[in-house]
Amino acid sequence: MTPTGPARAVEAGVERATLDKAAAENFPVAPFYLPRSWRDDLMAVYGFARLVDDIGDGDLAPGGADVRLLGVSAEEAEDRLVLLDAFEADLHRVFDPAGPDPRHPLLLRLRPVVRRHALTPEPFLGLVAANRQDQLVKRYETYEDLLAYCEMSANPIGRLVLAVTGTATPERIRRSDAVCTALQIVEHLQDVAEDLGRDRVYLPATDMKRFHVREADLAAPTAGASVRALIAYQAQRARDLLNEGTPLVGSVHGRLKLLLAGFVAGGRAAVHAIAAAEYDVLPGPPKPGKLQLLREAGVTLRGKG
């Protein structure tokens, strides 16, 4: 049944509240220079990914519209695991051609994209699983543990971009995974203080011990020498991953090349901003300026850096 009048206005507002967050991301989501069909389909994928992250982080728009659309009672509206279960159930409706329509408008928007590109459930389920893990796992012992988390939380995005643009190959997927993991690590470095406020630490415990960093050090207003050294170490890992993934850009052509260069450049510019802050990420996330982004995009497109 198609909603009309006030109900449709509510759904449109819910969609817009989520999709408008694309402008604040470290990387371009669906820039103007892409074909309209790609932009629409990538925004549908982004809407899914942003909403599941907002559920996992407790950042849903005020008013409870998302909760009601997912069929979750007001009594359980604060239970993120219940919300994620309801969201996953609605996701399965996207992939069930004989079943009812998805309840949430962002998932309804996703259904034709899934059919048009023969997308499989696995990348979407990975993103849900990552957010479910965020409710249960608050610390990571080793870098390998963190990479396993990024396999669910970040890598599906790049794989979906390649699938939507019809350019997926095993080698491109491997390079894409490196870029996406790097972007996730960079985001974790930018958000150390915010994550700690959510009782999450994405800095591997073994590395913290190696650099003599305690969690109390991460709660300080500014970073001491040990914290800065730890952040610099993790930033170098992100640089290495970006360098490993950069040949992905040269493997495609045209407007897709610009898009993928934007992903890599966003990561490189963010690492540069962290370095420019002398690896003190505790006062707030270091953000790159537009000039730095453009510079990094040019370097990436030229196959340098």
Short mmCIF file of the C-alpha atoms (twelve columns), coordinates in Angstrom:
data_MODEL
# 
_entry.id   MODEL 
# 
loop_
_atom_site.group_PDB 
_atom_site.id 
_atom_site.type_symbol 
_atom_site.label_atom_id 
_atom_site.label_alt_id 
_atom_site.label_comp_id 
_atom_site.label_asym_id 
_atom_site.label_seq_id 
_atom_site.Cartn_x 
_atom_site.Cartn_y 
_atom_site.Cartn_z 
_atom_site.pdbx_PDB_model_num 
ATOM 1   C CA . MET A 1   0.000  0.000   0.000   1 
ATOM 2   C CA . THR A 2   1.454  3.348   -1.060  1 
ATOM 3   C CA . PRO A 3   1.396  6.015   1.658   1 
ATOM 4   C CA . THR A 4   -0.298 9.296   0.849   1 
ATOM 5   C CA . GLY A 5   -0.605 12.753  2.362   1 
ATOM 6   C CA . PRO A 6   0.899  13.232  5.832   1 
ATOM 7   C CA . ALA A 7   2.316  9.687   5.959   1 
ATOM 8   C CA . ARG A 8   4.283  10.234  2.762   1 
ATOM 9   C CA . ALA A 9   5.502  13.600  4.053   1 
ATOM 10  C CA . VAL A 10  6.852  11.882  7.165   1 
ATOM 11  C CA . GLU A 11  8.601  9.237   5.065   1 
ATOM 12  C CA . ALA A 12  10.111 11.882  2.796   1 
ATOM 13  C CA . GLY A 13  11.398 13.741  5.828   1 
ATOM 14  C CA . VAL A 14  12.959 10.551  7.212   1 
ATOM 15  C CA . GLU A 15  14.702 9.881   3.899   1 
ATOM 16  C CA . ARG A 16  16.008 13.438  3.619   1 
ATOM 17  C CA . ALA A 17  17.287 13.530  7.213   1 
ATOM 18  C CA . THR A 18  19.492 10.524  6.459   1 
ATOM 19  C CA . LEU A 19  20.559 11.325  2.899   1 
ATOM 20  C CA . ASP A 20  21.547 14.900  3.758   1 
ATOM 21  C CA . LYS A 21  24.358 13.514  5.918   1 
ATOM 22  C CA . ALA A 22  26.264 12.586  2.751   1 
ATOM 23  C CA . ALA A 23  27.717 16.097  2.583   1 
ATOM 24  C CA . ALA A 24  29.597 15.579  5.866   1 
ATOM 25  C CA . GLU A 25  31.407 12.385  4.835   1 
ATOM 26  C CA . ASN A 26  35.181 12.226  4.317   1 
ATOM 27  C CA . PHE A 27  34.655 11.046  0.747   1 
ATOM 28  C CA . PRO A 28  32.301 11.919  -2.132  1 
ATOM 29  C CA . VAL A 29  29.134 9.815   -2.063  1 
ATOM 30  C CA . ALA A 30  27.419 10.611  -5.370  1 
ATOM 31  C CA . PRO A 31  29.031 13.709  -6.923  1 
ATOM 32  C CA . PHE A 32  27.347 15.735  -9.653  1 
ATOM 33  C CA . TYR A 33  29.644 14.574  -12.459 1 
ATOM 34  C CA . LEU A 34  28.414 10.975  -12.333 1 
ATOM 35  C CA . PRO A 35  25.594 9.820   -14.587 1 
ATOM 36  C CA . ARG A 36  22.194 10.443  -12.977 1 
ATOM 37  C CA . SER A 37  21.436 6.721   -12.787 1 
ATOM 38  C CA . TRP A 38  24.669 6.058   -10.874 1 
ATOM 39  C CA . ARG A 39  24.031 8.976   -8.517  1 
ATOM 40  C CA . ASP A 40  20.553 7.764   -7.680  1 
ATOM 41  C CA . ASP A 41  21.676 4.181   -7.114  1 
ATOM 42  C CA . LEU A 42  24.720 5.165   -5.035  1 
ATOM 43  C CA . MET A 43  22.564 7.433   -2.884  1 
ATOM 44  C CA . ALA A 44  20.214 4.515   -2.275  1 
ATOM 45  C CA . VAL A 45  23.166 2.410   -1.109  1 
ATOM 46  C CA . TYR A 46  24.419 5.306   1.010   1 
ATOM 47  C CA . GLY A 47  20.985 5.732   2.589   1 
ATOM 48  C CA . PHE A 48  21.077 2.117   3.736   1 
ATOM 49  C CA . ALA A 49  24.623 2.359   5.093   1 
ATOM 50  C CA . ARG A 50  24.041 5.685   6.860   1 
ATOM 51  C CA . LEU A 51  20.814 4.502   8.477   1 
ATOM 52  C CA . VAL A 52  22.268 1.265   9.808   1 
ATOM 53  C CA . ASP A 53  25.203 3.232   11.262  1 
ATOM 54  C CA . ASP A 54  22.819 5.730   12.846  1 
ATOM 55  C CA . ILE A 55  20.904 2.860   14.438  1 
ATOM 56  C CA . GLY A 56  24.115 1.330   15.756  1 
ATOM 57  C CA . ASP A 57  25.389 4.665   17.091  1 
ATOM 58  C CA . GLY A 58  22.084 5.813   18.575  1 
ATOM 59  C CA . ASP A 59  21.998 8.768   16.168  1 
ATOM 60  C CA . LEU A 60  18.530 8.380   14.666  1 
ATOM 61  C CA . ALA A 61  16.671 11.588  13.929  1 
ATOM 62  C CA . PRO A 62  14.568 12.800  16.867  1 
ATOM 63  C CA . GLY A 63  10.871 12.070  16.815  1 
ATOM 64  C CA . GLY A 64  11.024 8.302   16.485  1 
ATOM 65  C CA . ALA A 65  9.825  8.071   12.863  1 
ATOM 66  C CA . ASP A 66  12.485 5.519   11.925  1 
ATOM 67  C CA . VAL A 67  11.527 3.363   14.901  1 
ATOM 68  C CA . ARG A 68  7.840  3.418   13.989  1 
ATOM 69  C CA . LEU A 69  8.563  2.652   10.342  1 
ATOM 70  C CA . LEU A 70  10.545 -0.428  11.377  1 
ATOM 71  C CA . GLY A 71  7.637  -1.624  13.499  1 
ATOM 72  C CA . VAL A 72  9.479  -1.357  16.816  1 
ATOM 73  C CA . SER A 73  7.434  -0.419  19.871  1 
ATOM 74  C CA . ALA A 74  8.133  2.742   21.845  1 
ATOM 75  C CA . GLU A 75  9.133  0.567   24.818  1 
ATOM 76  C CA . GLU A 76  11.978 -0.977  22.787  1 
ATOM 77  C CA . ALA A 77  12.971 2.165   20.872  1 
ATOM 78  C CA . GLU A 78  16.229 2.534   22.829  1 
ATOM 79  C CA . ASP A 79  17.290 -1.095  22.355  1 
ATOM 80  C CA . ARG A 80  19.715 -0.927  19.437  1 
ATOM 81  C CA . LEU A 81  19.887 -4.699  19.031  1 
ATOM 82  C CA . VAL A 82  16.098 -4.850  18.675  1 
ATOM 83  C CA . LEU A 83  16.240 -2.044  16.110  1 
ATOM 84  C CA . LEU A 84  19.008 -3.772  14.174  1 
ATOM 85  C CA . ASP A 85  17.014 -7.022  14.162  1 
ATOM 86  C CA . ALA A 86  13.983 -5.149  12.804  1 
ATOM 87  C CA . PHE A 87  16.163 -3.413  10.220  1 
ATOM 88  C CA . GLU A 88  17.643 -6.732  9.098   1 
ATOM 89  C CA . ALA A 89  14.151 -8.227  8.795   1 
ATOM 90  C CA . ASP A 90  13.177 -5.269  6.604   1 
ATOM 91  C CA . LEU A 91  16.338 -5.808  4.539   1 
ATOM 92  C CA . HIS A 92  15.244 -9.362  3.794   1 
ATOM 93  C CA . ARG A 93  12.050 -7.896  2.283   1 
ATOM 94  C CA . VAL A 94  14.265 -6.071  -0.234  1 
ATOM 95  C CA . PHE A 95  15.534 -9.409  -1.524  1 
ATOM 96  C CA . ASP A 96  12.198 -11.272 -1.433  1 
ATOM 97  C CA . PRO A 97  10.487 -10.731 -4.801  1 
ATOM 98  C CA . ALA A 98  7.312  -12.486 -3.680  1 
ATOM 99  C CA . GLY A 99  7.034  -10.852 -0.280  1 
ATOM 100 C CA . PRO A 100 5.673  -7.539  1.005   1 
ATOM 101 C CA . ASP A 101 7.378  -4.215  0.385   1 
ATOM 102 C CA . PRO A 102 10.027 -3.059  2.845   1 
ATOM 103 C CA . ARG A 103 8.604  -0.866  5.587   1 
ATOM 104 C CA . HIS A 104 11.318 1.775   5.671   1 
ATOM 105 C CA . PRO A 105 11.414 4.206   2.709   1 
ATOM 106 C CA . LEU A 106 15.206 3.966   2.432   1 
ATOM 107 C CA . LEU A 107 14.941 0.207   2.002   1 
ATOM 108 C CA . LEU A 108 12.068 0.620   -0.423  1 
ATOM 109 C CA . ARG A 109 14.341 2.951   -2.415  1 
ATOM 110 C CA . LEU A 110 17.031 0.253   -2.362  1 
ATOM 111 C CA . ARG A 111 14.870 -2.553  -3.777  1 
ATOM 112 C CA . PRO A 112 14.966 -1.511  -7.493  1 
ATOM 113 C CA . VAL A 113 18.718 -0.908  -7.209  1 
ATOM 114 C CA . VAL A 114 19.231 -4.443  -5.918  1 
ATOM 115 C CA . ARG A 115 17.201 -5.860  -8.789  1 
ATOM 116 C CA . ARG A 116 18.766 -3.670  -11.467 1 
ATOM 117 C CA . HIS A 117 22.321 -4.692  -10.546 1 
ATOM 118 C CA . ALA A 118 21.617 -8.198  -9.196  1 
ATOM 119 C CA . LEU A 119 23.149 -7.212  -5.858  1 
ATOM 120 C CA . THR A 120 23.493 -9.943  -3.256  1 
ATOM 121 C CA . PRO A 121 22.520 -9.631  0.427   1 
ATOM 122 C CA . GLU A 122 26.015 -10.296 1.798   1 
ATOM 123 C CA . PRO A 123 27.460 -6.744  1.733   1 
ATOM 124 C CA . PHE A 124 24.323 -5.326  3.321   1 
ATOM 125 C CA . LEU A 125 24.212 -8.040  5.973   1 
ATOM 126 C CA . GLY A 126 27.882 -7.349  6.710   1 
ATOM 127 C CA . LEU A 127 27.065 -3.730  7.546   1 
ATOM 128 C CA . VAL A 128 24.259 -4.824  9.856   1 
ATOM 129 C CA . ALA A 129 26.564 -7.378  11.513  1 
ATOM 130 C CA . ALA A 130 29.228 -4.712  12.086  1 
ATOM 131 C CA . ASN A 131 26.745 -2.484  13.881  1 
ATOM 132 C CA . ARG A 132 25.472 -5.410  15.906  1 
ATOM 133 C CA . GLN A 133 29.078 -6.128  16.877  1 
ATOM 134 C CA . ASP A 134 29.453 -2.515  17.997  1 
ATOM 135 C CA . GLN A 135 26.805 -3.189  20.648  1 
ATOM 136 C CA . LEU A 136 28.650 -6.241  21.949  1 
ATOM 137 C CA . VAL A 137 32.364 -5.645  21.332  1 
ATOM 138 C CA . LYS A 138 33.822 -2.412  22.692  1 
ATOM 139 C CA . ARG A 139 37.553 -3.129  22.435  1 
ATOM 140 C CA . TYR A 140 39.875 -4.833  19.923  1 
ATOM 141 C CA . GLU A 141 42.876 -6.785  21.131  1 
ATOM 142 C CA . THR A 142 44.922 -6.861  17.924  1 
ATOM 143 C CA . TYR A 143 45.200 -5.103  14.588  1 
ATOM 144 C CA . GLU A 144 44.030 -8.315  12.928  1 
ATOM 145 C CA . ASP A 145 40.859 -8.177  15.036  1 
ATOM 146 C CA . LEU A 146 40.289 -4.631  13.842  1 
ATOM 147 C CA . LEU A 147 40.812 -5.658  10.205  1 
ATOM 148 C CA . ALA A 148 38.175 -8.382  10.633  1 
ATOM 149 C CA . TYR A 149 35.761 -5.732  11.888  1 
ATOM 150 C CA . CYS A 150 36.561 -3.466  8.902   1 
ATOM 151 C CA . GLU A 151 35.788 -6.408  6.606   1 
ATOM 152 C CA . MET A 152 32.183 -6.042  7.757   1 
ATOM 153 C CA . SER A 153 31.965 -2.332  8.532   1 
ATOM 154 C CA . ALA A 154 33.796 -0.735  5.598   1 
ATOM 155 C CA . ASN A 155 34.721 -3.079  2.773   1 
ATOM 156 C CA . PRO A 156 31.104 -3.783  1.703   1 
ATOM 157 C CA . ILE A 157 30.750 -0.142  0.642   1 
ATOM 158 C CA . GLY A 158 33.500 -0.327  -1.963  1 
ATOM 159 C CA . ARG A 159 32.248 -3.668  -3.186  1 
ATOM 160 C CA . LEU A 160 28.779 -2.198  -3.658  1 
ATOM 161 C CA . VAL A 161 30.183 0.774   -5.583  1 
ATOM 162 C CA . LEU A 162 31.963 -1.607  -7.958  1 
ATOM 163 C CA . ALA A 163 28.814 -3.723  -8.314  1 
ATOM 164 C CA . VAL A 164 26.559 -0.731  -9.020  1 
ATOM 165 C CA . THR A 165 28.980 0.560   -11.669 1 
ATOM 166 C CA . GLY A 166 29.443 -2.896  -13.202 1 
ATOM 167 C CA . THR A 167 33.211 -2.912  -12.722 1 
ATOM 168 C CA . ALA A 168 33.818 -5.572  -10.059 1 
ATOM 169 C CA . THR A 169 36.733 -7.966  -10.614 1 
ATOM 170 C CA . PRO A 170 38.680 -9.923  -7.976  1 
ATOM 171 C CA . GLU A 171 41.679 -7.602  -8.253  1 
ATOM 172 C CA . ARG A 172 39.563 -4.442  -8.031  1 
ATOM 173 C CA . ILE A 173 37.737 -5.846  -5.025  1 
ATOM 174 C CA . ARG A 174 41.066 -6.526  -3.309  1 
ATOM 175 C CA . ARG A 175 42.263 -2.976  -3.972  1 
ATOM 176 C CA . SER A 176 38.898 -1.553  -2.941  1 
ATOM 177 C CA . ASP A 177 39.014 -3.445  0.348   1 
ATOM 178 C CA . ALA A 178 42.381 -1.835  1.126   1 
ATOM 179 C CA . VAL A 179 41.016 1.655   0.458   1 
ATOM 180 C CA . CYS A 180 37.845 1.102   2.468   1 
ATOM 181 C CA . THR A 181 39.702 -0.362  5.442   1 
ATOM 182 C CA . ALA A 182 42.057 2.624   5.348   1 
ATOM 183 C CA . LEU A 183 39.111 5.035   5.348   1 
ATOM 184 C CA . GLN A 184 37.624 3.240   8.343   1 
ATOM 185 C CA . ILE A 185 40.898 3.397   10.271  1 
ATOM 186 C CA . VAL A 186 41.238 7.105   9.476   1 
ATOM 187 C CA . GLU A 187 37.705 7.746   10.711  1 
ATOM 188 C CA . HIS A 188 38.511 5.886   13.925  1 
ATOM 189 C CA . LEU A 189 41.598 8.063   14.406  1 
ATOM 190 C CA . GLN A 190 39.611 11.247  13.866  1 
ATOM 191 C CA . ASP A 191 36.941 10.110  16.324  1 
ATOM 192 C CA . VAL A 192 39.023 8.701   19.187  1 
ATOM 193 C CA . ALA A 193 37.471 11.058  21.746  1 
ATOM 194 C CA . GLU A 194 33.926 10.668  20.435  1 
ATOM 195 C CA . ASP A 195 34.222 6.881   20.340  1 
ATOM 196 C CA . LEU A 196 35.552 6.804   23.891  1 
ATOM 197 C CA . GLY A 197 32.466 8.761   24.905  1 
ATOM 198 C CA . ARG A 198 30.434 5.874   23.464  1 
ATOM 199 C CA . ASP A 199 32.606 3.427   25.434  1 
ATOM 200 C CA . ARG A 200 34.327 2.218   22.265  1 
ATOM 201 C CA . VAL A 201 38.051 2.037   21.567  1 
ATOM 202 C CA . TYR A 202 39.165 1.111   18.053  1 
ATOM 203 C CA . LEU A 203 42.877 1.390   18.820  1 
ATOM 204 C CA . PRO A 204 44.212 -2.172  19.196  1 
ATOM 205 C CA . ALA A 205 45.042 -3.020  22.811  1 
ATOM 206 C CA . THR A 206 48.379 -4.580  21.871  1 
ATOM 207 C CA . ASP A 207 49.422 -1.333  20.159  1 
ATOM 208 C CA . MET A 208 48.263 0.755   23.116  1 
ATOM 209 C CA . LYS A 209 50.417 -1.388  25.388  1 
ATOM 210 C CA . ARG A 210 53.369 -1.097  23.000  1 
ATOM 211 C CA . PHE A 211 53.169 2.718   23.119  1 
ATOM 212 C CA . HIS A 212 52.399 2.812   26.844  1 
ATOM 213 C CA . VAL A 213 48.975 4.366   26.308  1 
ATOM 214 C CA . ARG A 214 46.152 3.820   28.792  1 
ATOM 215 C CA . GLU A 215 42.498 4.526   28.160  1 
ATOM 216 C CA . ALA A 216 42.687 7.366   30.673  1 
ATOM 217 C CA . ASP A 217 45.215 9.028   28.332  1 
ATOM 218 C CA . LEU A 218 42.573 9.057   25.571  1 
ATOM 219 C CA . ALA A 219 40.209 11.015  27.829  1 
ATOM 220 C CA . ALA A 220 42.654 13.916  28.230  1 
ATOM 221 C CA . PRO A 221 41.889 17.298  26.588  1 
ATOM 222 C CA . THR A 222 45.021 16.999  24.447  1 
ATOM 223 C CA . ALA A 223 47.269 14.114  23.515  1 
ATOM 224 C CA . GLY A 224 50.570 13.461  25.184  1 
ATOM 225 C CA . ALA A 225 53.653 12.164  23.396  1 
ATOM 226 C CA . SER A 226 52.707 8.495   23.775  1 
ATOM 227 C CA . VAL A 227 49.216 8.994   22.350  1 
ATOM 228 C CA . ARG A 228 50.594 11.010  19.447  1 
ATOM 229 C CA . ALA A 229 53.094 8.271   18.665  1 
ATOM 230 C CA . LEU A 230 50.323 5.685   18.720  1 
ATOM 231 C CA . ILE A 231 48.119 7.765   16.400  1 
ATOM 232 C CA . ALA A 232 51.056 8.333   14.046  1 
ATOM 233 C CA . TYR A 233 51.648 4.580   13.924  1 
ATOM 234 C CA . GLN A 234 48.035 3.866   13.030  1 
ATOM 235 C CA . ALA A 235 48.006 6.705   10.496  1 
ATOM 236 C CA . GLN A 236 50.982 5.130   8.732   1 
ATOM 237 C CA . ARG A 237 49.030 1.873   8.502   1 
ATOM 238 C CA . ALA A 238 46.207 3.803   6.839   1 
ATOM 239 C CA . ARG A 239 48.681 5.415   4.402   1 
ATOM 240 C CA . ASP A 240 50.081 2.017   3.506   1 
ATOM 241 C CA . LEU A 241 46.611 0.641   2.841   1 
ATOM 242 C CA . LEU A 242 45.718 3.661   0.711   1 
ATOM 243 C CA . ASN A 243 48.895 3.158   -1.303  1 
ATOM 244 C CA . GLU A 244 48.032 -0.518  -1.731  1 
ATOM 245 C CA . GLY A 245 44.568 0.359   -2.974  1 
ATOM 246 C CA . THR A 246 45.435 3.325   -5.178  1 
ATOM 247 C CA . PRO A 247 46.054 1.242   -8.366  1 
ATOM 248 C CA . LEU A 248 42.281 0.674   -8.315  1 
ATOM 249 C CA . VAL A 249 41.926 4.239   -9.614  1 
ATOM 250 C CA . GLY A 250 44.108 3.586   -12.644 1 
ATOM 251 C CA . SER A 251 42.238 0.381   -13.469 1 
ATOM 252 C CA . VAL A 252 39.032 2.219   -14.451 1 
ATOM 253 C CA . HIS A 253 38.236 5.107   -16.751 1 
ATOM 254 C CA . GLY A 254 36.036 8.145   -17.139 1 
ATOM 255 C CA . ARG A 255 33.802 9.416   -14.383 1 
ATOM 256 C CA . LEU A 256 34.267 6.338   -12.219 1 
ATOM 257 C CA . LYS A 257 37.984 7.118   -12.125 1 
ATOM 258 C CA . LEU A 258 37.155 10.549  -10.702 1 
ATOM 259 C CA . LEU A 259 34.885 9.008   -8.069  1 
ATOM 260 C CA . LEU A 260 37.425 6.441   -6.912  1 
ATOM 261 C CA . ALA A 261 40.166 9.077   -6.891  1 
ATOM 262 C CA . GLY A 262 37.882 11.072  -4.609  1 
ATOM 263 C CA . PHE A 263 37.685 8.172   -2.160  1 
ATOM 264 C CA . VAL A 264 41.463 7.783   -2.048  1 
ATOM 265 C CA . ALA A 265 42.030 11.538  -1.913  1 
ATOM 266 C CA . GLY A 266 39.568 11.887  0.951   1 
ATOM 267 C CA . GLY A 267 41.525 9.347   2.946   1 
ATOM 268 C CA . ARG A 268 44.890 10.875  2.114   1 
ATOM 269 C CA . ALA A 269 43.696 14.381  2.929   1 
ATOM 270 C CA . ALA A 270 42.295 13.202  6.263   1 
ATOM 271 C CA . VAL A 271 45.619 11.552  7.136   1 
ATOM 272 C CA . HIS A 272 47.362 14.790  6.160   1 
ATOM 273 C CA . ALA A 273 45.038 16.743  8.467   1 
ATOM 274 C CA . ILE A 274 45.826 14.358  11.331  1 
ATOM 275 C CA . ALA A 275 49.557 14.805  10.683  1 
ATOM 276 C CA . ALA A 276 49.126 18.594  10.465  1 
ATOM 277 C CA . ALA A 277 47.529 18.466  13.916  1 
ATOM 278 C CA . GLU A 278 50.724 16.723  15.086  1 
ATOM 279 C CA . TYR A 279 48.640 13.614  15.685  1 
ATOM 280 C CA . ASP A 280 46.667 15.265  18.495  1 
ATOM 281 C CA . VAL A 281 43.160 14.035  17.693  1 
ATOM 282 C CA . LEU A 282 41.746 14.427  21.202  1 
ATOM 283 C CA . PRO A 283 40.461 18.046  21.006  1 
ATOM 284 C CA . GLY A 284 38.303 17.056  18.025  1 
ATOM 285 C CA . PRO A 285 38.528 15.377  14.624  1 
ATOM 286 C CA . PRO A 286 41.126 17.002  12.350  1 
ATOM 287 C CA . LYS A 287 39.394 17.732  9.043   1 
ATOM 288 C CA . PRO A 288 41.072 18.504  5.714   1 
ATOM 289 C CA . GLY A 289 40.295 21.676  3.812   1 
ATOM 290 C CA . LYS A 290 38.970 21.733  0.249   1 
ATOM 291 C CA . LEU A 291 42.341 22.789  -1.145  1 
ATOM 292 C CA . GLN A 292 44.027 19.763  0.412   1 
ATOM 293 C CA . LEU A 293 41.311 17.495  -0.972  1 
ATOM 294 C CA . LEU A 294 41.783 18.905  -4.472  1 
ATOM 295 C CA . ARG A 295 45.555 18.577  -4.207  1 
ATOM 296 C CA . GLU A 296 45.307 14.941  -3.146  1 
ATOM 297 C CA . ALA A 297 42.786 14.213  -5.895  1 
ATOM 298 C CA . GLY A 298 45.178 15.596  -8.484  1 
ATOM 299 C CA . VAL A 299 48.072 13.540  -7.139  1 
ATOM 300 C CA . THR A 300 45.920 10.393  -7.125  1 
ATOM 301 C CA . LEU A 301 44.676 10.938  -10.674 1 
ATOM 302 C CA . ARG A 302 48.234 11.398  -11.880 1 
ATOM 303 C CA . GLY A 303 49.154 8.083   -10.279 1 
ATOM 304 C CA . LYS A 304 51.631 9.639   -7.882  1 
ATOM 305 C CA . GLY A 305 51.926 9.909   -4.122  1 
# 
